[in-house]
mmCIF file of C-alpha atoms in Angstrom:
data_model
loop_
_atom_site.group_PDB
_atom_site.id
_atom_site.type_symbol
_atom_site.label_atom_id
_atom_site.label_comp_id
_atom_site.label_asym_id
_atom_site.label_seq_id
_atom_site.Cartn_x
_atom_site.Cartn_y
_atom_site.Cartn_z
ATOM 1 C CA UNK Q 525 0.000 0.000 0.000
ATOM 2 C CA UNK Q 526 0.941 3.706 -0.712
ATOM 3 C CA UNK Q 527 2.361 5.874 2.256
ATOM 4 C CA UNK Q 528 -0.201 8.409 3.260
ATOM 5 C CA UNK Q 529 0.924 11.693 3.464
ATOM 6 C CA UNK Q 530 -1.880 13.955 5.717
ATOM 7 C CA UNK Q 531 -2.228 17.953 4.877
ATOM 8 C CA UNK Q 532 -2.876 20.227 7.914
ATOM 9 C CA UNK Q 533 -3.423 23.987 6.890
ATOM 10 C CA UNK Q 534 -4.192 26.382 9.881
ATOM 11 C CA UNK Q 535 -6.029 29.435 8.387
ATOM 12 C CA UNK Q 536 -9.601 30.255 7.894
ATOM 13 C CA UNK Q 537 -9.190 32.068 4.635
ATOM 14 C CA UNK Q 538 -9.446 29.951 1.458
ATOM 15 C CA UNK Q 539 -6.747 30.505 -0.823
ATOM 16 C CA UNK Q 540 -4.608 32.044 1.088
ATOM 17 C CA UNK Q 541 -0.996 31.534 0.976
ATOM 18 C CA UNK Q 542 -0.585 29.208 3.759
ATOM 19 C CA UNK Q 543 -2.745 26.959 1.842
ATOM 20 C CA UNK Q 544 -1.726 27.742 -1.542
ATOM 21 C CA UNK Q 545 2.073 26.436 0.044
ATOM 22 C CA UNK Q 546 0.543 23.022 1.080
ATOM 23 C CA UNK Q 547 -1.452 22.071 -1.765
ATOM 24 C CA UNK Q 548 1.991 23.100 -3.736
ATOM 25 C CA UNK Q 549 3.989 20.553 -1.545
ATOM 26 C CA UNK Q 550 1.500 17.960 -1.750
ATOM 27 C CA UNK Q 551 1.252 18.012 -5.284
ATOM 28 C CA UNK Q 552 4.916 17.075 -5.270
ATOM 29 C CA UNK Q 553 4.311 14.272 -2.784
ATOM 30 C CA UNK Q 554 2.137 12.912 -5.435
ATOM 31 C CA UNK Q 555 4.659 13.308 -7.459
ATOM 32 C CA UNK Q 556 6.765 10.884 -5.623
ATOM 33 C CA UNK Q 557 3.771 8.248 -5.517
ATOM 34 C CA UNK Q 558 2.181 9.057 -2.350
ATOM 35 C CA UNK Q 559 -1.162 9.227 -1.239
ATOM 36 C CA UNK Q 560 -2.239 12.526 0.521
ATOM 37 C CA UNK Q 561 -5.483 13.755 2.239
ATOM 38 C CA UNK Q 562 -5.573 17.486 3.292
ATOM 39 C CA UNK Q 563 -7.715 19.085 6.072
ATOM 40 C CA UNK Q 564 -8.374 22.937 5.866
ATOM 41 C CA UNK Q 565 -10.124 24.753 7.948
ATOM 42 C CA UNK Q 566 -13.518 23.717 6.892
ATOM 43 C CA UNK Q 567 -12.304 19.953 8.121
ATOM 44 C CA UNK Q 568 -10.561 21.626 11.227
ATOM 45 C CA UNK Q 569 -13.840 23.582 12.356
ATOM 46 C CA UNK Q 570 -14.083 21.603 15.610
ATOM 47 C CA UNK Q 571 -15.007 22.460 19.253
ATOM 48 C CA UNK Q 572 -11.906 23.886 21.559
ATOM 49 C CA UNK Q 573 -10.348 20.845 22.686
ATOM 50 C CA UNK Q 574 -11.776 19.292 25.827
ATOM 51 C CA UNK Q 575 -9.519 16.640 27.275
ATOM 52 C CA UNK Q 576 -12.728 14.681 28.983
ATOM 53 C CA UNK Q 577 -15.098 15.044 26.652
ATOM 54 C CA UNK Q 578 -15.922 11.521 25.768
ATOM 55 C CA UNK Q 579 -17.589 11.695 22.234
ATOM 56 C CA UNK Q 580 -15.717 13.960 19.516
ATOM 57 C CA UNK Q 581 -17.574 15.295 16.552
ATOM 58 C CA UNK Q 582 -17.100 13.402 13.373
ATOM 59 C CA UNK Q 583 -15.043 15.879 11.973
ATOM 60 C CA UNK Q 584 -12.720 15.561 14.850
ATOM 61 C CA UNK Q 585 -12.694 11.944 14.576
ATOM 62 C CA UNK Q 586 -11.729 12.052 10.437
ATOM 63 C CA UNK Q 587 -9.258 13.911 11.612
ATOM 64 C CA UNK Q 588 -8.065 12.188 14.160
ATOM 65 C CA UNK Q 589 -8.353 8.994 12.068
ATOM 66 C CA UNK Q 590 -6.378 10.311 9.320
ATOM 67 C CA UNK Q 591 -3.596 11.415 11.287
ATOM 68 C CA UNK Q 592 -3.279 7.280 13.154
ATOM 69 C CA UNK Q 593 -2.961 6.162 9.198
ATOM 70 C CA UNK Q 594 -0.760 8.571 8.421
ATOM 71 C CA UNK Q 595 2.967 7.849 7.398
ATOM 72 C CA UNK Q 596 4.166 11.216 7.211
ATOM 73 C CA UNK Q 597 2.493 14.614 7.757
ATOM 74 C CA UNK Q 598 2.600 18.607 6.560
ATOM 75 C CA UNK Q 599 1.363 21.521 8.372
ATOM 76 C CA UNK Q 600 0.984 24.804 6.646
ATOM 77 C CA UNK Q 601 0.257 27.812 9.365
ATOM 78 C CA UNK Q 602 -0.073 31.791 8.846
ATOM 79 C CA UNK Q 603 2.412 33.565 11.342
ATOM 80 C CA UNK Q 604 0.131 35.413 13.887
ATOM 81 C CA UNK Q 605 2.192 37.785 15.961
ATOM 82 C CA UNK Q 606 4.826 34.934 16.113
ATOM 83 C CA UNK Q 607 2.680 31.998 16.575
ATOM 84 C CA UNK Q 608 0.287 29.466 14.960
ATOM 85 C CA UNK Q 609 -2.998 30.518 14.186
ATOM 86 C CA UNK Q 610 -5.732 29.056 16.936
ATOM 87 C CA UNK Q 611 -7.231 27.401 14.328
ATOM 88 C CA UNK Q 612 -4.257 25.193 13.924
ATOM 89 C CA UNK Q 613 -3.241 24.894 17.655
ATOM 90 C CA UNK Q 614 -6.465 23.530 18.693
ATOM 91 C CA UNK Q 615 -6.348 20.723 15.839
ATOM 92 C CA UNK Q 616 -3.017 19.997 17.138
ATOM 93 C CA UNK Q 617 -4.025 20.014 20.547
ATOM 94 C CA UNK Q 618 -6.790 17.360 19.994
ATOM 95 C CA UNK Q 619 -3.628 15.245 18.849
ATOM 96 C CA UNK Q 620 -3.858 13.879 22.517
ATOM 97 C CA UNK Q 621 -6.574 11.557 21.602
ATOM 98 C CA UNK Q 622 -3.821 9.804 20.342
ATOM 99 C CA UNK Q 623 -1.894 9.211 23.690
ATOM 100 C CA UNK Q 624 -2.436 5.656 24.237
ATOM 101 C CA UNK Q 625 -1.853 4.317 20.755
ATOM 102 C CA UNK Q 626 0.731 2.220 18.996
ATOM 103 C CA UNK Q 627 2.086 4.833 17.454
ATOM 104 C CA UNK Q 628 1.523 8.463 19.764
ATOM 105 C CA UNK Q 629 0.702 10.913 18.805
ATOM 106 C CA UNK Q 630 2.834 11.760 15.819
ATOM 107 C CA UNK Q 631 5.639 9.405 16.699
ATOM 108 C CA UNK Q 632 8.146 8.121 14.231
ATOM 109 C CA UNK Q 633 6.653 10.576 11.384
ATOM 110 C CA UNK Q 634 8.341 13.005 9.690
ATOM 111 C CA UNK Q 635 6.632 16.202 9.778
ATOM 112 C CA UNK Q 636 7.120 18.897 6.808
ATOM 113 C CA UNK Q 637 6.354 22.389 8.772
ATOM 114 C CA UNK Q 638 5.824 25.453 6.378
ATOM 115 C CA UNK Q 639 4.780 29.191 7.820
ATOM 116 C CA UNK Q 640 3.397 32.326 5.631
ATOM 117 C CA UNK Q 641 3.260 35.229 7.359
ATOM 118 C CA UNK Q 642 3.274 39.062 6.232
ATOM 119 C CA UNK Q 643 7.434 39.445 6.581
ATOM 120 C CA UNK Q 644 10.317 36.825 7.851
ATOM 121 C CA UNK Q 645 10.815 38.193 11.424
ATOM 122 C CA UNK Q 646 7.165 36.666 12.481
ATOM 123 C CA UNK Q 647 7.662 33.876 10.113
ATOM 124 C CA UNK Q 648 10.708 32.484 11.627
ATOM 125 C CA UNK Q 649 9.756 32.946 15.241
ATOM 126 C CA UNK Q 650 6.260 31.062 14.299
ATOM 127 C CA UNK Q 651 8.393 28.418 12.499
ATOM 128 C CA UNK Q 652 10.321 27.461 15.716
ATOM 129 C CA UNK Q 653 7.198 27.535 17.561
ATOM 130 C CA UNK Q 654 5.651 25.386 14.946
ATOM 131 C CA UNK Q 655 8.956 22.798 15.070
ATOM 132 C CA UNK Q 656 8.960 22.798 18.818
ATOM 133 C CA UNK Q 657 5.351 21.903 19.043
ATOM 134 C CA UNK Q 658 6.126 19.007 16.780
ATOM 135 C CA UNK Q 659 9.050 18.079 18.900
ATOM 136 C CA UNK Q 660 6.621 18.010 21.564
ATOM 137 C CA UNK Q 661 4.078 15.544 19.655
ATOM 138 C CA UNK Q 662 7.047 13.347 19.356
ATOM 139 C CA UNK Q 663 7.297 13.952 15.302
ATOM 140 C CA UNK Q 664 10.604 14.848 13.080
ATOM 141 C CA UNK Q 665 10.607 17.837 11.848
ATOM 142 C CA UNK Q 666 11.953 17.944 8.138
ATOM 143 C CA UNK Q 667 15.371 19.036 8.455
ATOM 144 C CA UNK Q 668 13.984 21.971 5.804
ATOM 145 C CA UNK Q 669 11.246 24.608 7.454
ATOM 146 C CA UNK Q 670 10.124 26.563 4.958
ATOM 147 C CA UNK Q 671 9.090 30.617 5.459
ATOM 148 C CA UNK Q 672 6.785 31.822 2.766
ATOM 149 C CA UNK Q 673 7.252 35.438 3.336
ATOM 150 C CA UNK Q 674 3.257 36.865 1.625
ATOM 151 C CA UNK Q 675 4.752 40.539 1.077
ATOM 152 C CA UNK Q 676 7.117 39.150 -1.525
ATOM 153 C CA UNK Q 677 3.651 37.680 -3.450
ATOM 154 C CA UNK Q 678 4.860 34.242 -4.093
ATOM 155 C CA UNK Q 679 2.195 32.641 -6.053
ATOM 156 C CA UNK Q 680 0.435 33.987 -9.430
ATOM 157 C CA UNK Q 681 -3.414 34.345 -9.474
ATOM 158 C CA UNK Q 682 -3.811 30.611 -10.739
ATOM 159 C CA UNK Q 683 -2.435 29.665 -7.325
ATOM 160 C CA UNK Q 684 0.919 28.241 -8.690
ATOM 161 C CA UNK Q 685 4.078 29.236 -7.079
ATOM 162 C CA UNK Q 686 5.350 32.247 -8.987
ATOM 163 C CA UNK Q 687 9.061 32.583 -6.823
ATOM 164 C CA UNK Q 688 11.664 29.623 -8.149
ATOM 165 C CA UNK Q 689 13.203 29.324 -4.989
ATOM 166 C CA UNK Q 690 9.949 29.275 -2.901
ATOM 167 C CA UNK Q 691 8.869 26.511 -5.763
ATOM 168 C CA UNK Q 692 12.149 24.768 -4.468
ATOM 169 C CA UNK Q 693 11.836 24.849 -0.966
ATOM 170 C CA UNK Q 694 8.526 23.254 -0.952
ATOM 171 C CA UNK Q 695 9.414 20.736 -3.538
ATOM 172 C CA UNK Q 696 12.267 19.613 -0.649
ATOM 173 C CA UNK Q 697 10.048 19.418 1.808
ATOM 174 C CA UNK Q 698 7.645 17.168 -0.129
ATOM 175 C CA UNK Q 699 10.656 15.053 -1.175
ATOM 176 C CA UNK Q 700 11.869 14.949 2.399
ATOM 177 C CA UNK Q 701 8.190 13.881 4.342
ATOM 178 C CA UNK Q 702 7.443 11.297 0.868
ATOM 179 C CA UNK Q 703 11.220 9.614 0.992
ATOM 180 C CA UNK Q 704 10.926 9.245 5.125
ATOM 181 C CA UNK Q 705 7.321 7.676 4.724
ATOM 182 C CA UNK Q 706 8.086 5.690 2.266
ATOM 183 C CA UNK Q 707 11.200 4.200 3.916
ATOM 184 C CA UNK Q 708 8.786 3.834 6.784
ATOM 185 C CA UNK Q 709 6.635 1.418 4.873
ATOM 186 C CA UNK Q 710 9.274 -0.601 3.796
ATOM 187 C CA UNK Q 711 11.235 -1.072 7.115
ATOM 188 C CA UNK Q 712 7.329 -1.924 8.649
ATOM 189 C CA UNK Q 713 6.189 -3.662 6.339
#
C-alpha cells in the first residue's frame, strides 16, 4: 500500500498563501507516488479541545483517524504575531486523543512544517514555535522549514508558485516527508 501523506493547513481564509504552500507541496508528494489527504479549515472547524469530553464530533474523529494512518504529515500555518494561528493549535491540541496508541501521537513521522506570514521576522519565530510543538508531539521535523514570506507575493493568481526558490523549498520538503514515509513502509512492512 501507498504511504499516506496527511495535509494540515491552519487558516480560515481559502486561498490564502498558507494553503496555496501546502497544496503546492503535496502536489509534489504525489509526485513521488504518495497518497495525501488534506484538512483545511472547513475539516478543522471543531469544538476547543476538551480533554474529557468523551464523544468527539465526526469531523474531529476524520481527523483524528487520518492522522493514526498517516505515514508522514505537513502543516501549513499563517504567522500570527509569532505563533500558529488558533485554528491550527487547537487541531493539534486534539492530537492527545492519540496518547495511548501504537504509534503516539505523531511518533516516528516526519513532519514537513511550512509558515506564511506578512514578513520573515514573524515567520521564523512562528516556524520554531511550529517545530517545537512538533518536537513536543514526538514527530521529526523535516530538516527543511520553509518561510513563505506573503509581502514578496509568491504565487500567481492561478495559485501556482510564482518565486523559483519558494517553488524549491517546498518541492524539498515534499521530497523529504514522501522519501521518510516511504522508507517507513518498507522497514514496517
Amino acid at each position: 500500500m501507498q504511504p499516506l501523506i496527511v495535509g494540515i493547513g491552519g487558516t480560515v481564509r481559502p486561498d490564502s498563501s498558507s494553503e496555496r504552500a501546502l497544496r503546492a507541496v503535496l502536489d509534489n508528494v504525489r509526485a513521488h507516488g504518495v497518497r495525501t489527504e488534506l484538512f483545511t479549515a472547513r475539516d478543522l472547524g471543531f469544538a476547543m479541545y476538551e480533554p474529557d469530553l468523551a464523544q468527539r464530533s465526526p469531523a474531529a474523529t476524520a481527523f483524528l483517524d487520518a492522522v493514526r494512518r498517516a505515514d508522514g504529515v505537513l502543516i501549513s500555518t499563517p504567522g500570527y504575531h509569532g505563533g500558529l494561528s488558533g485554528l491550527l493549535k487547537n487541531a493539534l491540541d486534539y492530537l492527545q486523543d492519540l496518547a495511548d496508541d501504537d504509534r503516539p501521537y505523531l511518533h516516528g513521522r516526519a513532519v514537513g512544517c511550512i509558515v506564511s506570514a506578512y514578513g520573515p521576522q514573524a515567520g521564523v519565530t512562528t516556524l520554531t514555535s511550529l517545530r517545537s510543538t512538533v518536537h513536543a508531539l514526538r514527530g521529526w521535523p523535516t530538516p527543511l522549514g520553509v518561510v513563505v514570506d506573503s509581502t514578496a507575493q509568491p504565487f500567481a493568481d492561478d495559485g501556482r508558485v510564482a518565486d523559483r526558490k519558494l517553488a524549491a523549498q517546498l518541492a524539498t520538503v515534499a521530497e523529504q516527508v514522501a522519501r521518510f514515509a516511504t522508507a517507513e513502509i518498507r522497514i514496517v512492512a
